[in-house]
Coordinates of C-alpha atoms in Angstrom, one line a residue:
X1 CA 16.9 -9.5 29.2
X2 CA 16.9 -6.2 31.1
X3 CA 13.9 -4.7 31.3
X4 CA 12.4 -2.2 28.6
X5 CA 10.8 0.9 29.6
X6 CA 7.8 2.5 27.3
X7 CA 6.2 6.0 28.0
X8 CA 3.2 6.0 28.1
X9 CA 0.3 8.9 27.6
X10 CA -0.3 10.7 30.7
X11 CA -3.0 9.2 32.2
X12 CA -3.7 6.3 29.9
X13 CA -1.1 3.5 30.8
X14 CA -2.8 0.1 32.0
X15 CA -0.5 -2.6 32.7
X16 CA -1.5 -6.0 30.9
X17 CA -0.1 -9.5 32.2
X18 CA -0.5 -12.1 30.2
X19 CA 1.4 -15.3 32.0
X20 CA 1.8 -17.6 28.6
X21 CA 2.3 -16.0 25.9
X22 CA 4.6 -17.9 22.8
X23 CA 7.8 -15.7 23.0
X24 CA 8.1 -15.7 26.9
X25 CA 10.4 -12.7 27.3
X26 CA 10.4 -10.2 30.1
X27 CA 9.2 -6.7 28.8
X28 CA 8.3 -4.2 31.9
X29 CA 6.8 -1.0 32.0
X30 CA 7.6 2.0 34.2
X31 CA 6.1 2.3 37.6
X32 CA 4.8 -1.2 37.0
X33 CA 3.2 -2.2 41.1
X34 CA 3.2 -5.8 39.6
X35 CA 7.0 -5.6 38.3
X36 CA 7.4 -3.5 42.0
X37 CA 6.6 -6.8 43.6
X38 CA 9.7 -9.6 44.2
X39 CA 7.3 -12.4 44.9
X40 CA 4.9 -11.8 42.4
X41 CA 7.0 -14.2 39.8
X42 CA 7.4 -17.9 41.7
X43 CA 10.6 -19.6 40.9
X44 CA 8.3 -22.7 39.2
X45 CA 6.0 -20.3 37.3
X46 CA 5.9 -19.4 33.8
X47 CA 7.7 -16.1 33.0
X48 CA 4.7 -13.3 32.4
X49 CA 5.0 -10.9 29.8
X50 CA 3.9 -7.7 30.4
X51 CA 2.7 -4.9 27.7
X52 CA 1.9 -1.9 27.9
X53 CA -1.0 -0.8 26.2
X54 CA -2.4 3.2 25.6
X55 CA -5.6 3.2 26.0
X56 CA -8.2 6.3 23.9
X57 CA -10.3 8.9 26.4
X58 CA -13.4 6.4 26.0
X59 CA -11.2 3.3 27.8
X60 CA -10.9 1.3 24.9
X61 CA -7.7 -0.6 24.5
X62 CA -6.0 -0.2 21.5
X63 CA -5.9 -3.9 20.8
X64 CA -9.7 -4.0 21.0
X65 CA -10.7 -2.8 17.2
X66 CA -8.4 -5.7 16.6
X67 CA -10.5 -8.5 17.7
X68 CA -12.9 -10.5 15.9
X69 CA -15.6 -9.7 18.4
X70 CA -16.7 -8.8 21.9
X71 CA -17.4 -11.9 22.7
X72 CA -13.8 -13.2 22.6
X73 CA -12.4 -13.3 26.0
X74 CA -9.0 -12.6 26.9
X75 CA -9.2 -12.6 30.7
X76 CA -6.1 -14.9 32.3
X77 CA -7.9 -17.6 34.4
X78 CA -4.5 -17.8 37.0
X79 CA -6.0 -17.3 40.3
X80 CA -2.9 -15.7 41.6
X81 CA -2.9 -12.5 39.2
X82 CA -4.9 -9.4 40.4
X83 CA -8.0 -8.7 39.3
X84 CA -7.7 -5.5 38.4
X85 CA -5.1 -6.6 35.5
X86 CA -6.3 -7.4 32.1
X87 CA -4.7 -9.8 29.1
X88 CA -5.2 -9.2 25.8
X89 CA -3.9 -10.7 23.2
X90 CA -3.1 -8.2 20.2
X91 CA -4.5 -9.0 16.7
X92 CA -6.6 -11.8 18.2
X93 CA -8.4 -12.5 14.5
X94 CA -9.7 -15.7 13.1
X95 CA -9.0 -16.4 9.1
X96 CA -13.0 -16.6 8.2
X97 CA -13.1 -12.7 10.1
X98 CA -9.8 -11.5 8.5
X99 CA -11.7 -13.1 5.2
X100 CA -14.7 -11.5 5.7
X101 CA -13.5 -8.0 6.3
X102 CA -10.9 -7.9 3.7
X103 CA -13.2 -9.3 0.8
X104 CA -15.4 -6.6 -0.1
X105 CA -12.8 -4.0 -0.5
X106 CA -10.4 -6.4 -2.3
X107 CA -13.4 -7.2 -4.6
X108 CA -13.9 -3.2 -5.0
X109 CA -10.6 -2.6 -5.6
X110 CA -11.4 -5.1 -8.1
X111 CA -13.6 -4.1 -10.0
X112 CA -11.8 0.0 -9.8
X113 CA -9.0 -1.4 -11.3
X114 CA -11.0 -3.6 -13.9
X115 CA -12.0 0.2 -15.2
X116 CA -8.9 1.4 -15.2
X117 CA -7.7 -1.1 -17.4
X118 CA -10.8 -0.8 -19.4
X119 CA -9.8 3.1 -19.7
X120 CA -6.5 2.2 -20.6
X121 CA -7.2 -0.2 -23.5
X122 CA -9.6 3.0 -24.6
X123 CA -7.2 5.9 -24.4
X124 CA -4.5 3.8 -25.8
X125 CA -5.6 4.9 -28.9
X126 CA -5.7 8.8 -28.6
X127 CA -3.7 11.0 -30.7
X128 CA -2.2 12.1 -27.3
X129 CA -0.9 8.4 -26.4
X130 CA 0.2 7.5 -30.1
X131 CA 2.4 10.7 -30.5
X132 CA 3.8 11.1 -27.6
X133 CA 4.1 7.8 -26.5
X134 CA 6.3 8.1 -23.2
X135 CA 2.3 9.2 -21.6
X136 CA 2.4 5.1 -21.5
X137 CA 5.7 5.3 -19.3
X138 CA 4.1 7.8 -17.0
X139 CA 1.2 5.5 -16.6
X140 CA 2.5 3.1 -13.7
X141 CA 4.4 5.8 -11.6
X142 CA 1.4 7.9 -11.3
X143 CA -1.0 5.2 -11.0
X144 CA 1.8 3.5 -8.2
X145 CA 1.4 7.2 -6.1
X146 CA -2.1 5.5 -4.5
X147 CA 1.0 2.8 -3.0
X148 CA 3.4 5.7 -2.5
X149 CA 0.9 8.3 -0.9
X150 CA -2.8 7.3 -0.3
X151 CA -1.6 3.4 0.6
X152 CA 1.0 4.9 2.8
X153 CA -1.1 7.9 4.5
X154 CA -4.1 5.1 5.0
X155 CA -1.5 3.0 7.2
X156 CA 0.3 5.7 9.2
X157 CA -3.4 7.0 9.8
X158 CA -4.8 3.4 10.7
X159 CA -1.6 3.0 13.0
X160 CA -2.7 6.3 14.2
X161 CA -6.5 5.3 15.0
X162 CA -5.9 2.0 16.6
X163 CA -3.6 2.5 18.8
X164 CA -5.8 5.7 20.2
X165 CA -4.0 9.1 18.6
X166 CA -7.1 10.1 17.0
X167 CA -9.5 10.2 19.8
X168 CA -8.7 14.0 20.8
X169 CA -10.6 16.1 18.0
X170 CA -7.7 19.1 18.0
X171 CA -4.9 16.0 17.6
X172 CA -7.2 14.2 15.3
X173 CA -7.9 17.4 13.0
X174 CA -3.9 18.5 13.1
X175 CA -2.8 15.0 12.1
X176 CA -5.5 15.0 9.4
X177 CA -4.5 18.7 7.9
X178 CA -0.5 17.9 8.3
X179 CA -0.8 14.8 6.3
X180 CA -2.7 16.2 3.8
X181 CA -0.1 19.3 2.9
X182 CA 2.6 16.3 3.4
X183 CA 0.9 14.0 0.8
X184 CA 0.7 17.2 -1.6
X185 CA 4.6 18.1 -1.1
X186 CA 5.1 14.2 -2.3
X187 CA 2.8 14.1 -4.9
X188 CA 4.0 17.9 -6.8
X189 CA 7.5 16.6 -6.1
X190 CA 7.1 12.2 -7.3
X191 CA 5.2 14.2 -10.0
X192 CA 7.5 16.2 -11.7
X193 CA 10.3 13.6 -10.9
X194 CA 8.3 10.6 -12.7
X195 CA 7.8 13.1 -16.0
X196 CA 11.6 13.4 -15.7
X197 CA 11.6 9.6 -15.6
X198 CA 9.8 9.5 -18.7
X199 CA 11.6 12.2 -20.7
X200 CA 14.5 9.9 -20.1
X201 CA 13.2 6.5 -20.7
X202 CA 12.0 7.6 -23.6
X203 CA 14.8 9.1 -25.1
X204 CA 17.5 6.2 -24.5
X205 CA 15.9 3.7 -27.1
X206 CA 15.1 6.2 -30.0
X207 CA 17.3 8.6 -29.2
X208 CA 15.4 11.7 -30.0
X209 CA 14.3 14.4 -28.3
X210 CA 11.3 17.5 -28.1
X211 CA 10.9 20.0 -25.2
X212 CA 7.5 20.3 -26.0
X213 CA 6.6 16.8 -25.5
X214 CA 8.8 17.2 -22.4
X215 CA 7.0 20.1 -21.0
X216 CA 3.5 18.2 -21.8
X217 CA 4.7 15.6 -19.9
X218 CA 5.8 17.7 -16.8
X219 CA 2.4 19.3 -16.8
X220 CA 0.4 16.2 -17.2
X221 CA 2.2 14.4 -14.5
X222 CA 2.4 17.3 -12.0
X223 CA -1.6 18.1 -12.5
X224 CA -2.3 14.6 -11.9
X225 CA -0.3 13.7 -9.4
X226 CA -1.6 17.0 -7.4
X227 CA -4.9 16.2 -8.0
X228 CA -5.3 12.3 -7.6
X229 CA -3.8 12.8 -4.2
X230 CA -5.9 15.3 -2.9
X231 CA -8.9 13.6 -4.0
X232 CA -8.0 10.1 -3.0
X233 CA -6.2 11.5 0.7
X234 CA -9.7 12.8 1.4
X235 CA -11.4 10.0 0.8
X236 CA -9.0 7.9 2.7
X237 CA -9.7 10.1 5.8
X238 CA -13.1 9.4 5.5
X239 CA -13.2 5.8 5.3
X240 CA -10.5 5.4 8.1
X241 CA -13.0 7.6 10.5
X242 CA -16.0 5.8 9.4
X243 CA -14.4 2.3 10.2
X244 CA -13.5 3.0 13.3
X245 CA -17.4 4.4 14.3
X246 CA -18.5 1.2 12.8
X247 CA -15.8 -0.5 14.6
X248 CA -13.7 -2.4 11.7
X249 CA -10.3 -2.7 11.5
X250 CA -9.1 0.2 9.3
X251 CA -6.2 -2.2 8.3
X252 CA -7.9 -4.2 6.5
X253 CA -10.2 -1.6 4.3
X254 CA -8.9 1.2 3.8
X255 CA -5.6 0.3 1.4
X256 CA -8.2 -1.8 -0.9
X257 CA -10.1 1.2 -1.1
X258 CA -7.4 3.2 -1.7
X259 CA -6.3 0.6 -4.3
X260 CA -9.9 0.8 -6.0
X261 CA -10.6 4.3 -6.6
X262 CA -6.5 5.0 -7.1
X263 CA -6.2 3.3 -10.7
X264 CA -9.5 4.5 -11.7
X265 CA -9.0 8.2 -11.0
X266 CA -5.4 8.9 -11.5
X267 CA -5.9 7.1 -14.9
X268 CA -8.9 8.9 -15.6
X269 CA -7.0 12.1 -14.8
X270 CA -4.1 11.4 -16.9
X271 CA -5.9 11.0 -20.3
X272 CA -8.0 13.8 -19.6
X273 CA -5.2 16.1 -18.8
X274 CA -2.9 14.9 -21.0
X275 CA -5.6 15.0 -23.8
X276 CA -6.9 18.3 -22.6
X277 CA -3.0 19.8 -22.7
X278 CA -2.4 18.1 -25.7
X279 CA -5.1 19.9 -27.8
X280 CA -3.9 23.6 -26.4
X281 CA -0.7 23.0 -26.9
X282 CA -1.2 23.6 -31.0
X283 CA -2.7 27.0 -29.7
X284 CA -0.8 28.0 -26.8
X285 CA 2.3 26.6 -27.0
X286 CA 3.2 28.5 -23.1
X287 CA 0.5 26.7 -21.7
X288 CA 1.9 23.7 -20.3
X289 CA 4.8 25.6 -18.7
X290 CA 2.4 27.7 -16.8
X291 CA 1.2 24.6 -15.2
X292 CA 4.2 23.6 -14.1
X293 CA 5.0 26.9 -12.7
X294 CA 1.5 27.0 -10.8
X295 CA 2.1 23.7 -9.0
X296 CA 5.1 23.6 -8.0
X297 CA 4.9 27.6 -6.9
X298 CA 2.4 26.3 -4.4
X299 CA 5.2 23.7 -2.9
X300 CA 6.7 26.0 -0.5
X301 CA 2.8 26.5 1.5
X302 CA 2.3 22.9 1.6
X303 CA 5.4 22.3 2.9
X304 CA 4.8 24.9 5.6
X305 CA 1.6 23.2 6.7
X306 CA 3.2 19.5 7.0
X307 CA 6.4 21.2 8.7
X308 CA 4.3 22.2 11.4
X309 CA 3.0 19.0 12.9
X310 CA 5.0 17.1 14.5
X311 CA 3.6 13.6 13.3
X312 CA 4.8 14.6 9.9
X313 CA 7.5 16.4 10.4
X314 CA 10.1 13.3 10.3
X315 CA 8.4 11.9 7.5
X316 CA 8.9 15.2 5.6
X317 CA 12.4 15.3 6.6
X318 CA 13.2 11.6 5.9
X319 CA 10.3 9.6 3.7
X320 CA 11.5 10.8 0.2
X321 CA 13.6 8.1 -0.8
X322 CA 10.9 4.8 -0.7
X323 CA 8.2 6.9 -3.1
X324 CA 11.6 8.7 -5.3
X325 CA 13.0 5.0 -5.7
X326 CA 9.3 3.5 -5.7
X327 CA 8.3 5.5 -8.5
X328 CA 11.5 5.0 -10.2
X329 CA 11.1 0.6 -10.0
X330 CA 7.4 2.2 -11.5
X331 CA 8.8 3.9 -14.5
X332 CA 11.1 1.0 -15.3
X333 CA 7.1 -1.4 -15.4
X334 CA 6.0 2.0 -17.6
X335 CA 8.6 1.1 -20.2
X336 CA 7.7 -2.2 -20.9
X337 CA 4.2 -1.6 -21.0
X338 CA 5.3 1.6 -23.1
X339 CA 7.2 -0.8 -25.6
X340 CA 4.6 -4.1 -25.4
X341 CA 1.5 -2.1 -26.6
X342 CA 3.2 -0.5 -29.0
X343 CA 3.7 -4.0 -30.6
X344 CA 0.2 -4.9 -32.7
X345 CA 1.0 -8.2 -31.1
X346 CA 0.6 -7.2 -27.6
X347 CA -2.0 -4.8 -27.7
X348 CA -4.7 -6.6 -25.6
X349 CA -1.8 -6.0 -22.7
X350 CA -3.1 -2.6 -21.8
X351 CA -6.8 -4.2 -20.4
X352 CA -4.9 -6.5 -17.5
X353 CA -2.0 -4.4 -16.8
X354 CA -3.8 -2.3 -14.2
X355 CA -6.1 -5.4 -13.0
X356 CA -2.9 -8.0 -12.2
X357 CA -1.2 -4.4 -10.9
X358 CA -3.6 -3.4 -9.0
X359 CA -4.6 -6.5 -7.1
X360 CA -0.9 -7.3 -6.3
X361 CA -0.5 -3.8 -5.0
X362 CA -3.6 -4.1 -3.0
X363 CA -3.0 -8.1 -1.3
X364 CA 0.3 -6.7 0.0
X365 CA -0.4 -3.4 1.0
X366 CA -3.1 -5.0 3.3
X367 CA -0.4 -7.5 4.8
X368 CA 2.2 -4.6 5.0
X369 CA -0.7 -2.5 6.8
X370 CA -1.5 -5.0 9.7
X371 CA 2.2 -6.5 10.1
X372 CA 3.3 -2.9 11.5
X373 CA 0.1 -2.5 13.2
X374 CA 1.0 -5.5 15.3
X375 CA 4.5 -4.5 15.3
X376 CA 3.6 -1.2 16.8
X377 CA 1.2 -2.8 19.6
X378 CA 4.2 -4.3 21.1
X379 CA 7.0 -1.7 20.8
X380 CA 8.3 0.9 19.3
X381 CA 10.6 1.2 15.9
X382 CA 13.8 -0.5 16.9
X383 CA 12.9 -1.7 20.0
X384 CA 13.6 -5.7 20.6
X385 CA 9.9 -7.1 21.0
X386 CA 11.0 -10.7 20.8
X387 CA 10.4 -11.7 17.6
X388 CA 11.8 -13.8 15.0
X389 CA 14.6 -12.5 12.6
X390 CA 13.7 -12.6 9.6
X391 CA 17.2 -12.9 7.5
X392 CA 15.6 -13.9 4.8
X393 CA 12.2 -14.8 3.3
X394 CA 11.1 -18.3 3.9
X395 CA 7.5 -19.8 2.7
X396 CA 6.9 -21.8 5.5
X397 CA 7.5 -19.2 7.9
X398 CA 5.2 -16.4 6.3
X399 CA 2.2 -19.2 5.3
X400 CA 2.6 -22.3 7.5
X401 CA 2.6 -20.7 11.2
X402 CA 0.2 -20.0 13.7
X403 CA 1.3 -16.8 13.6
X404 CA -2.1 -14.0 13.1
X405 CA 0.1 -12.4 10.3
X406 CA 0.8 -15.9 8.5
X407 CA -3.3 -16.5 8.8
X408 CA -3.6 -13.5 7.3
X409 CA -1.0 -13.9 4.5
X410 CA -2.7 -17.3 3.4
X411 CA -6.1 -15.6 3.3
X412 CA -4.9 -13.4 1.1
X413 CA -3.2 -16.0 -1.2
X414 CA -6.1 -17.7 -1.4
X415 CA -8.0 -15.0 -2.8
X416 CA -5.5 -14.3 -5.9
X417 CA -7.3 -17.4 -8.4
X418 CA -11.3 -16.2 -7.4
X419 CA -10.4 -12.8 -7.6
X420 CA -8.4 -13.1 -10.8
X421 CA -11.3 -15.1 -12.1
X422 CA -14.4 -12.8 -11.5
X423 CA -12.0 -9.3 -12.9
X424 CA -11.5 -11.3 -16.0
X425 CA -14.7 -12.4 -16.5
X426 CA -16.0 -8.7 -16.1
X427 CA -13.4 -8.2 -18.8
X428 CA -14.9 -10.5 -21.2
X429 CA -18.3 -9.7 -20.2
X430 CA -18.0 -5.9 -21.3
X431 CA -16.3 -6.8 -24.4
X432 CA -12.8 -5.4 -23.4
X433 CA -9.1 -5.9 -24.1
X434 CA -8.4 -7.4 -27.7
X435 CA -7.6 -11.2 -26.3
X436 CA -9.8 -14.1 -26.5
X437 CA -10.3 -15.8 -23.0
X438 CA -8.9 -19.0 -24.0
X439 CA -7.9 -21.8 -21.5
X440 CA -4.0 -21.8 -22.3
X441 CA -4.3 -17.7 -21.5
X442 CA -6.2 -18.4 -18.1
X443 CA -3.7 -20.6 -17.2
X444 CA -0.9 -18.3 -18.0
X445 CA -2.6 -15.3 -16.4
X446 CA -2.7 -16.9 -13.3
X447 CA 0.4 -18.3 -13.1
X448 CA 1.9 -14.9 -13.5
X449 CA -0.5 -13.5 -10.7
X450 CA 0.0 -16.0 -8.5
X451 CA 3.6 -15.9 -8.0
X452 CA 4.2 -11.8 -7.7
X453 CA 1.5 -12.3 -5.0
X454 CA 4.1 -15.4 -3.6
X455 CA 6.9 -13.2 -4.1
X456 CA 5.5 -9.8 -3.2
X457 CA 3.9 -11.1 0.6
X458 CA 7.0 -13.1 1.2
X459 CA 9.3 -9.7 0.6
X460 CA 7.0 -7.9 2.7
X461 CA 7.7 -10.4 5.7
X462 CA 11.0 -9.9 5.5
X463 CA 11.6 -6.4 4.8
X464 CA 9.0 -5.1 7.4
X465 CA 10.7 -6.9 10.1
X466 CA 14.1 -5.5 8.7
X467 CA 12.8 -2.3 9.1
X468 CA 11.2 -2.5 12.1
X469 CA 15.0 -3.7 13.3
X470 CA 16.4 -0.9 11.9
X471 CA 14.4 1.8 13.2
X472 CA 12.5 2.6 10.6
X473 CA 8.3 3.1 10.8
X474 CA 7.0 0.4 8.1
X475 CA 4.3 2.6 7.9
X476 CA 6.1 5.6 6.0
X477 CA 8.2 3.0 4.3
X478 CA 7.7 -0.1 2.8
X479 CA 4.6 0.0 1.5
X480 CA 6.0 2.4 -1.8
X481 CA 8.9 -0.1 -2.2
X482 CA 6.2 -3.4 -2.5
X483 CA 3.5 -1.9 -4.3
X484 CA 6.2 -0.6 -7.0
X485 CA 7.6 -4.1 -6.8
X486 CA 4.3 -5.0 -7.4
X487 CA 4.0 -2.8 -10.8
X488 CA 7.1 -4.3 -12.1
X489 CA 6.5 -7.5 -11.5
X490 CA 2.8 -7.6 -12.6
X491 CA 3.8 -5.8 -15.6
X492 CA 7.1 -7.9 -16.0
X493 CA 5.5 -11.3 -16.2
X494 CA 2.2 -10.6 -17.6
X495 CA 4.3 -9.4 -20.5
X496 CA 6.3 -12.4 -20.5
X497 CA 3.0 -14.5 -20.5
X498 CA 1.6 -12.6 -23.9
X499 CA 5.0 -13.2 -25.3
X500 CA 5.0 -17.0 -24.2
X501 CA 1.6 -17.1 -25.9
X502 CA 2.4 -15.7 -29.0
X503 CA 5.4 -18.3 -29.4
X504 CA 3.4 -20.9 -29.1
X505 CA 0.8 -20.2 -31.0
X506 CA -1.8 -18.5 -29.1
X507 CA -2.3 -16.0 -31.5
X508 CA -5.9 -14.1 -31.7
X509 CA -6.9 -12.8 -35.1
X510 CA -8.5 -9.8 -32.9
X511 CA -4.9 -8.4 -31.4
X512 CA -4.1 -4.9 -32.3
X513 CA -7.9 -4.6 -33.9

């Protein structure tokens, strides 16, 4: 194949040769003195691969924070290549490392999503959520904005750090401030759309409608959505800085921690605000449309801000429609769970429905994360790297290679049952939900959990790499689109599984108490 040029950073290319790599394709780099040379490939040698790699101000290549340790070696043994020429091999991580690092915040994502649904099964009870019941639809599209927006920003920004962007303090402060007003411009605007959403969903089946339940609604979702986000996007900029000093892979922490505190606050907001709006509107009946006006009057200076730098300027222009049609795949999950818990039969729904959620949403986002990392290390969006198709999704390629993304994916799998097993028995452990933890339930549970995990990292396989074909940054894009999928299927089946239950039997004398 002809060769494929990539610009590099002023200053900062270093030419890698690696001489047997897998895909043994022929990628050059400009002003290469190796590719310069017409005898430095001999007819009977294996075909090198070269890659270019940016390197930070402190000479670190960007595949470094990838490896499992210092120790590893990647240094080509082949007498006949220059010294001076380094191999690395990107992504270079064992399953027990890619275990280690990703456990902790998958079990603190957890747990944040264990209190969210212990909040939920709470609130489900407030005047606020039994008479204007479409609060219940609003519930997964606000709580799927941490996949939409803090999920999303901790990618592009973990892209950012590990392939050296946010070395430079004045680049590393202008990315931080631009994606900040960018994430509030999404938020104000996903907001306002997702209380549409509701107004809407919850009209069709009964057919009856009141503008100041509407307005509530539009308040409530706006103030929360506004709020959640700036909260969470700070915190996500602190934990991706943080990880790099202490020399982690950002990938692999900072969408679990995104996950944990997402559920937990944006839930937390909700009822308060809701409840809080709610109460005033018996006295004020104007205050909720203030609200409204006040948040989305501050649109046009946040849109300003992001317009100005040039790392979120395209996404500005061009990332609305995965979070509009994200939280939209949301809204349709809010319905069910707006019509299963107002069934006294399926009232102990509310408990799991953020915990299967949530941990769905956060397995995926964390396989989505470090897929276009790696994808990024050898190329640029569109750019023929070599790689496998991926028509369609097939199990044996996502689990069953040797692939560092498959190794991934089947850690990951394999920590659905565990996790699934200590969250519920929090659950029971602080008295919560109105279900019995029988054995016929456990089994159910799981097998609902277990396959939108199956389904979810098998989707994200193929649809990353479909992006990546087409162009499009993975990072701006698909992580809204799995961790809605995620929503709707965690929501889907888990209500399926209650139903199951009661059919057969399963019926707790506690439900709806």
């Amino acid at each position: 194949m002809p060769p494929v040029p990539e610009h590099l950073d002023d200053g900062a290319a270093t030419n890698i040769v690696h001489p047997a790599l897998e895909n043994q394709h022929n990628l050059d780099v400009d002003n290469s003195p190796l590719m310069g040379n017409p005898h430095f490939l001999e007819p009977d040698e294996t075909e090198a691969v070269v890659i270019g790699s940016r390197a930070n101000t402190k000479g670190v290549q960007e595949e470094d924070a990838l490896l499992e340790n210092g120790s590893q070696s990647t240094e080509s043994e082949d007498p006949n290549i220059e010294p001076l020429c380094e191999a690395v091999v990107p992504l270079k991580e064992t399953s027990f490392s890619i275990g280690l690092q990703v456990l902790f915040p998958f079990l603190l994502a957890g747990f944040g999503t264990v209190a969210a649904g212990m909040v939920l099964d709470m609130v489900q009870h407030w005047d606020v959520f039994t008479n204007v019941t479409e609060v219940f639809i609003l519930v997964p599209a606000l709580l799927g904005l941490k996949g939409n927006l803090e999920m999303t920003l901790a990618s592009r920004l973990s892209t950012a750090a590990n392939i050296g962007q946010m070395e430079n303090a004045k680049e590393k402060w202008a990315m931080i401030v631009g994606n900040m007003a960018l994430i509030q411009v999404q938020a104000t605007v996903v907001g306002f759309l997702a209380s549409i959403a509701a107004v809407i969903f919850g009209w069709i089946p009964d057919g009856h409608f009141l503008i100041e339940h509407a307005v509530l609604l539009c308040a409530s979702s706006v103030a929360t959505a506004f709020i959640a986000s700036l909260i969470l996007g700070l915190v996500m900029i602190g934990v991706i800085l943080g990880s790099k000093k202490l020399g982690i892979n950002p990938d692999n922490v900072s969408t679990p921690i995104a996950a944990s505190l997402g559920d937990l606050v944006t839930l937390a907001l909700l009822s308060g605000i809701s409840w809080g709006l709610y109460k005033e509107m018996k006295i004020n009946v104007f205050v909720n449309l203030i609200v409204c006006l006040l948040f989305i009057a501050l649109l046009p200076v946040w849109f300003i801000i992001a317009r100005k730098n040039p790392a979120t300027r395209q996404v500005l222009a061009t990332g609305w429609e995965p979070v509009i049609i994200a939280m939209a795949i949301s809204s349709v999950g809010g319905l069910i769970l707006d019509k299963t818990v107002s069934d006294p039969n399926f009232a102990g729904i509310a408990v799991f429905t953020p915990v299967i959620n949530g941990v769905g949403g956060n397995l995926v986002a964390v396989q989505a994360s470090r897929i276009s990392t790696y994808l990024h290390m050898m190329g640029s969006p569109g750019d023929d790297i070599g790689l496998v198709s991926r028509k369609c999704p097939s199990p044996c390629r996502t689990f069953f290679t040797s692939d560092v993304n498959s190794r991934s994916a089947r850690v990951l799998f394999l920590l659905v049952v565990p996790g699934h097993l200590i969250f519920l028995y929090t659950i029971n452990a602080l008295k919560g939900g109105h279900t019995t933890m029988t054995m016929i339930f456990m089994v159910f549970y799981m097998m609902a959990a277990l396959l939108q995990v199956l389904v979810l990292l098998l989707i994200a396989d193929w649809m990353i790499h479909w992006m990546w074909s087409r162009g499009m940054d993975p990072d701006n894009f698909s992580i809204p689109y799995l961790t809605a999928l995620g929503d709707l299927l965690g929501t889907g089946l888990l209500a399926l599984s209650f139903h199951v239950l009661w059919l057969i039997g399963d019926r707790d004398t506690d439900v709806g108490d």
